[in-house]
Short mmCIF file of C-alpha atoms in Angstrom, two decimals:
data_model
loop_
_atom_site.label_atom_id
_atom_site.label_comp_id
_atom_site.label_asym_id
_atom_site.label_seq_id
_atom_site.Cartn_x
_atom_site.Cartn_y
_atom_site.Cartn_z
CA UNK A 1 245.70 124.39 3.62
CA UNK A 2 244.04 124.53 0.38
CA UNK A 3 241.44 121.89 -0.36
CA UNK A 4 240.33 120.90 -3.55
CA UNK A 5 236.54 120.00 -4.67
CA UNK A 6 235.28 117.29 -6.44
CA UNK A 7 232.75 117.61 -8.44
CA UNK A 8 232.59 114.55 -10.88
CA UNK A 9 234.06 111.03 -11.45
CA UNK A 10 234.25 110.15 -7.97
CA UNK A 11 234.15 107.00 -8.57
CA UNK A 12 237.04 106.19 -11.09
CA UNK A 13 239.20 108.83 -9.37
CA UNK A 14 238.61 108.02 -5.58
CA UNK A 15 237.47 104.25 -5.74
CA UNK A 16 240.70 102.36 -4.99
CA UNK A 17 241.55 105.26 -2.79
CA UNK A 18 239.11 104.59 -0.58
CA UNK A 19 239.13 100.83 -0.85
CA UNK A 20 242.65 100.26 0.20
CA UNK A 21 244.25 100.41 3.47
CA UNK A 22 246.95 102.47 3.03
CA UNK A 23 244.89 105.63 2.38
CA UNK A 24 247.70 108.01 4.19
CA UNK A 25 250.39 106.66 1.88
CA UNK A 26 248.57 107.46 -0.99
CA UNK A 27 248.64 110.37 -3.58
CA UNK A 28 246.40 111.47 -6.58
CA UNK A 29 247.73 112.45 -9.64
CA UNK A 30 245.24 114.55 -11.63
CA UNK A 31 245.04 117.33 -14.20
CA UNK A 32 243.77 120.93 -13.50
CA UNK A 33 242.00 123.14 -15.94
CA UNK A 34 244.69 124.15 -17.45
CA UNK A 35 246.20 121.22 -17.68
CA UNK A 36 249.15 120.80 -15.53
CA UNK A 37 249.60 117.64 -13.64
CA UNK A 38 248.76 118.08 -10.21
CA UNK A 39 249.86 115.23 -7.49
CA UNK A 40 247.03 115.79 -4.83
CA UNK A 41 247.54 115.16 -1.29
CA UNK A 42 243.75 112.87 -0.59
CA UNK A 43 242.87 115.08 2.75
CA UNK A 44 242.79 118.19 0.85
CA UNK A 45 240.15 116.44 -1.25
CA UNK A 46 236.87 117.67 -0.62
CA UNK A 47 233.95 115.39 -2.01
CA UNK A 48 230.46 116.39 -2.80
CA UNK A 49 228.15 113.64 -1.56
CA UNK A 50 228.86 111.09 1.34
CA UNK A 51 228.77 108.10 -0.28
CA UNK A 52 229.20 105.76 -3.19
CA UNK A 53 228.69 101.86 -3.83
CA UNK A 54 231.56 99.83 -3.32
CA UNK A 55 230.43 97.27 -6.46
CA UNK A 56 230.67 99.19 -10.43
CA UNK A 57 228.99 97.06 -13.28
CA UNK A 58 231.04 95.39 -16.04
CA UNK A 59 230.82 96.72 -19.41
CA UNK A 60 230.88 95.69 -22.96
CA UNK A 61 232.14 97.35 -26.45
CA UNK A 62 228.44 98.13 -27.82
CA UNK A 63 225.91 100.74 -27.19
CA UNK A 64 222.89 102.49 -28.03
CA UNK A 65 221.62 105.85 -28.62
CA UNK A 66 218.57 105.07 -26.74
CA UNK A 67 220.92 104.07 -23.61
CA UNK A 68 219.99 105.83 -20.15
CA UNK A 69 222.80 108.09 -19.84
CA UNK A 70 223.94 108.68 -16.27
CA UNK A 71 226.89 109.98 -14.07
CA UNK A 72 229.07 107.56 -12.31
CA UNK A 73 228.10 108.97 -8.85
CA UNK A 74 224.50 108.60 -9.64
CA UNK A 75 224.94 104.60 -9.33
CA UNK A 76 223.11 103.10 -7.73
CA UNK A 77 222.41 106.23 -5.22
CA UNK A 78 218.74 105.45 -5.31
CA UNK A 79 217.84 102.00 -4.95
CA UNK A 80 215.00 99.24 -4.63
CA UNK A 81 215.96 96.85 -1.55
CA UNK A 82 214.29 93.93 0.12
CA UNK A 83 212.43 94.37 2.95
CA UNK A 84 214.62 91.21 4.42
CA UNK A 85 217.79 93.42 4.40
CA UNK A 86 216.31 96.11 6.53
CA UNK A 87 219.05 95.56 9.26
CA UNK A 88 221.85 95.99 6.47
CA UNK A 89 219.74 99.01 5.57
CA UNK A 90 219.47 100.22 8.94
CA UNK A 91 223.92 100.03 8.95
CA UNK A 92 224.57 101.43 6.17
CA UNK A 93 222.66 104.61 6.75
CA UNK A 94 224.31 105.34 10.30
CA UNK A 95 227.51 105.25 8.53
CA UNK A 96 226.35 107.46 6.02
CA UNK A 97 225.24 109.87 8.94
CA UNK A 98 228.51 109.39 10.65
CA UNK A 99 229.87 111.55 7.16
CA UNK A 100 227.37 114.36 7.61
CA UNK A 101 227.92 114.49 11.56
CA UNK A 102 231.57 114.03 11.31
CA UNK A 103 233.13 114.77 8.05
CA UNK A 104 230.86 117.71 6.59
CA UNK A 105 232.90 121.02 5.68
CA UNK A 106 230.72 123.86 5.11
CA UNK A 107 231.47 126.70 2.93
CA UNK A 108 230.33 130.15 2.77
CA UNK A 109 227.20 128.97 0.14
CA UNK A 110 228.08 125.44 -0.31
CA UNK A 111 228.35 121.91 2.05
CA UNK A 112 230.91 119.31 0.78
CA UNK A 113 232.42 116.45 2.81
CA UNK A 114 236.47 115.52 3.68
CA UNK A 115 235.46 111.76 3.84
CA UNK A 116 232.57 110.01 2.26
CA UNK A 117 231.53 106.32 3.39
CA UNK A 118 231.88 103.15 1.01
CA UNK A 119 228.74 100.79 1.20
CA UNK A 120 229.52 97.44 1.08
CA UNK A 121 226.54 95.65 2.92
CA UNK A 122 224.05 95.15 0.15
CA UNK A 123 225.06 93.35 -2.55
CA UNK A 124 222.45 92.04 -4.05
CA UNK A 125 219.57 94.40 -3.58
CA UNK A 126 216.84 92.70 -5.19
CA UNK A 127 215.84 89.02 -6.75
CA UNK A 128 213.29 89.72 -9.15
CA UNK A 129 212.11 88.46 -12.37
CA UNK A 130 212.50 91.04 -14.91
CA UNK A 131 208.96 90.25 -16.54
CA UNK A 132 207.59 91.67 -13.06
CA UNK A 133 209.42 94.60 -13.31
CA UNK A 134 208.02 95.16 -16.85
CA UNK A 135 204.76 94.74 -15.23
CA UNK A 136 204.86 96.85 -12.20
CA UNK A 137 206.86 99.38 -13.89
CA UNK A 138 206.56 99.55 -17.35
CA UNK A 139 203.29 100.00 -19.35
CA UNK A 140 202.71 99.37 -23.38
CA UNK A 141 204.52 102.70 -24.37
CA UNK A 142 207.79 102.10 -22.42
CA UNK A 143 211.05 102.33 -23.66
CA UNK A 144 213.70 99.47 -22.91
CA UNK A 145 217.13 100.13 -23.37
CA UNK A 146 220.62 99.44 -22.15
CA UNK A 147 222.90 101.70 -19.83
CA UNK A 148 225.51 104.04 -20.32
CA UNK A 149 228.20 105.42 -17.78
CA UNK A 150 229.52 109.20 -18.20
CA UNK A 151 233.16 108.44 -18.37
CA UNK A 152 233.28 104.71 -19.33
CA UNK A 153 233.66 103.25 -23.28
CA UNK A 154 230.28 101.08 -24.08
CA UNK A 155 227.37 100.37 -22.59
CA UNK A 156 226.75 97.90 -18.96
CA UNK A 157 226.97 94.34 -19.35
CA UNK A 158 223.65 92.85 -18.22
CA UNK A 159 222.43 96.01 -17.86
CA UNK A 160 218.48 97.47 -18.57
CA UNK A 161 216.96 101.08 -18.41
CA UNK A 162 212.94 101.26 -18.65
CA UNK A 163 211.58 104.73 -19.32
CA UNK A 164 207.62 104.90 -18.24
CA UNK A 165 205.27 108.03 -17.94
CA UNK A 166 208.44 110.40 -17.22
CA UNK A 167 210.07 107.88 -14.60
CA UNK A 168 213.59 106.04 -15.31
CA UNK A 169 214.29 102.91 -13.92
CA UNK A 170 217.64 100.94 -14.73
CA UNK A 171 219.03 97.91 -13.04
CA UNK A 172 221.04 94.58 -13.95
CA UNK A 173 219.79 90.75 -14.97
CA UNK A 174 221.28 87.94 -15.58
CA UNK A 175 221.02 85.48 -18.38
CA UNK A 176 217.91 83.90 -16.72
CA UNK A 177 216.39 87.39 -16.92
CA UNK A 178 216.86 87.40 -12.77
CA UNK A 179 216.98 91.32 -11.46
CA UNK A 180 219.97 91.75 -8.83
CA UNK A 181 220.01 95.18 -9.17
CA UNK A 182 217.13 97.80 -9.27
CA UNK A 183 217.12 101.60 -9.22
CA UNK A 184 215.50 104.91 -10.07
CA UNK A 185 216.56 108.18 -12.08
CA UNK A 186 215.57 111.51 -12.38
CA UNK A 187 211.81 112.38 -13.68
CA UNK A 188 212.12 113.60 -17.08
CA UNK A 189 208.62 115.56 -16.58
CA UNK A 190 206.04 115.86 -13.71
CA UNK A 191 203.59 114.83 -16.80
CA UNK A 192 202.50 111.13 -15.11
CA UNK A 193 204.44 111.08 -12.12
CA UNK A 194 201.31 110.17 -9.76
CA UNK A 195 200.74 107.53 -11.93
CA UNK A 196 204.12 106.22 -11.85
CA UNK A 197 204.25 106.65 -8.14
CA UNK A 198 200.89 104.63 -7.35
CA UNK A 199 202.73 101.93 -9.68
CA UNK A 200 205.88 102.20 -7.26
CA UNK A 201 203.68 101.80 -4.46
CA UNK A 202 202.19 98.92 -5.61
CA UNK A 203 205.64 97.36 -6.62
CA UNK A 204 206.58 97.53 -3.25
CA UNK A 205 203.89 96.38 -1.42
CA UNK A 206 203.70 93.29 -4.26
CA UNK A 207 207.27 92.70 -3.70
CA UNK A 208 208.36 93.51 0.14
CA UNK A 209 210.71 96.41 -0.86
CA UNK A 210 212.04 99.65 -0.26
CA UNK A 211 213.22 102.60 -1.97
CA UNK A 212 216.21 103.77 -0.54
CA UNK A 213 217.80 107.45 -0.99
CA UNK A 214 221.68 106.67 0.01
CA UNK A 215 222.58 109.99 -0.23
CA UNK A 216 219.52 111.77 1.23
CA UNK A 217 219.45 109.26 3.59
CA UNK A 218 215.54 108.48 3.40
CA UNK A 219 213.68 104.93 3.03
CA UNK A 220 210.14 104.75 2.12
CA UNK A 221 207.89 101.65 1.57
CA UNK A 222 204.17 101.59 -0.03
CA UNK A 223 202.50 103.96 2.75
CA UNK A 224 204.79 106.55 2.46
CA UNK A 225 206.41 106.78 -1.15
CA UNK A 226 204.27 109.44 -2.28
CA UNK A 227 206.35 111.82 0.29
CA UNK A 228 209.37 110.26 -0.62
CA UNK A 229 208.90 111.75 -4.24
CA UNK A 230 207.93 114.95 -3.17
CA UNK A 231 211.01 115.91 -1.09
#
């Protein structure tokens, strides 16, 4: 049988897939590289990470140049979560495991997965005001801007991105300027990372929280986040 990778767009092309209940019923119609239309059997599919969030922001018809730019299977894939939902933590990550003990295919030089798990648990992550996320987080040179998607027309409704001392942060607040949603990027340069970490280790020790790695599967709090980074 011939299986297919994904690489990209996971999320628009997979999401009601794996959110219905019919799955065996149901077929994907995509285009190949040279495009012919391709109807695509899903247990051929072959996915590259185990998991995705089962919630996708809203958007709106405006954007910015400054925006945070990421890909849609980057969302929220590393996270800042209340020390109160450590159970919820705690579930989601042995499903997550079940993938890589269950549903891994390895290749000759590569490791993909035939299923990948759907977390539903946490959905709201954080409450925070966004003035103390400034303030852990930020510092007097930081850049604030909106959000954009790879794949999606404007920019995230609600959304934020903070760019301090190399570090990305990006997250969504309501009209009172409440944080629901808080979560790290990629480092653009190693130029201030300890700086940025001690301020994420202070965060969470301020705040109660974790940093959570859904994909790597790690959780750190204030006494360890300095190894988390350095994985």
């Amino acid at each position: 049988m011939k299986q297919l990778l994904i690489f990209m767009r996971i999320i628009s092309g997979l999401f009601s897939f794996f959110g219905c209940n019919n799955q065996k019923e149901t077929k994907i119609i995509a285009t190949d590289s040279s495009g012919n239309v391709q109807t695509i059997n899903p247990n051929e599919l072959l996915m590259t990470i185990p998991t995705i969030e089962n919630t996708f922001p809203d958007f709106e018809n405006k954007s910015d140049t400054n925006n945070l730019k990421i890909l849609e299977d980057d969302w929220r894939q590393i996270e800042f979560v209340s020390k109160d939902q450590k159970h919820l933590i705690d579930q989601e990550i042995d499903s997550i495991t079940y993938i890589f003990e269950h549903e891994m295919h390895q290749g000759k030089d590569y490791s993909t997965f035939k299923n990948l798990y759907v977390r539903r648990l946490i959905t709201k992550p954080v409450s925070l005001t966004f003035e103390k996320v400034q303030l852990y987080l930020g510092d007097a040179k930081n850049k604030l801007a909106g959000i954009n998607i790879n794949g999606n027309v404007g920019q995230v409704k609600n959304g934020f991105s903070i760019s301090s001392q190399g570090f990305n942060y990006y997250g969504i607040k309501d009209e009172n300027n409440v944080v629901s949603v808080l979560c790290f990027y990629i480092a653009d340069t190693d130029v201030g990372s300890e700086i940025s970490v001690d301020k994420i280790s202070k965060f969470l020790k301020a705040e109660n929280l974790y940093i959570v790695d859904w994909v790597h599967r790690q959780i750190a709090d204030e006494k360890n986040v300095k190894d988390f980074f350095s994985y």
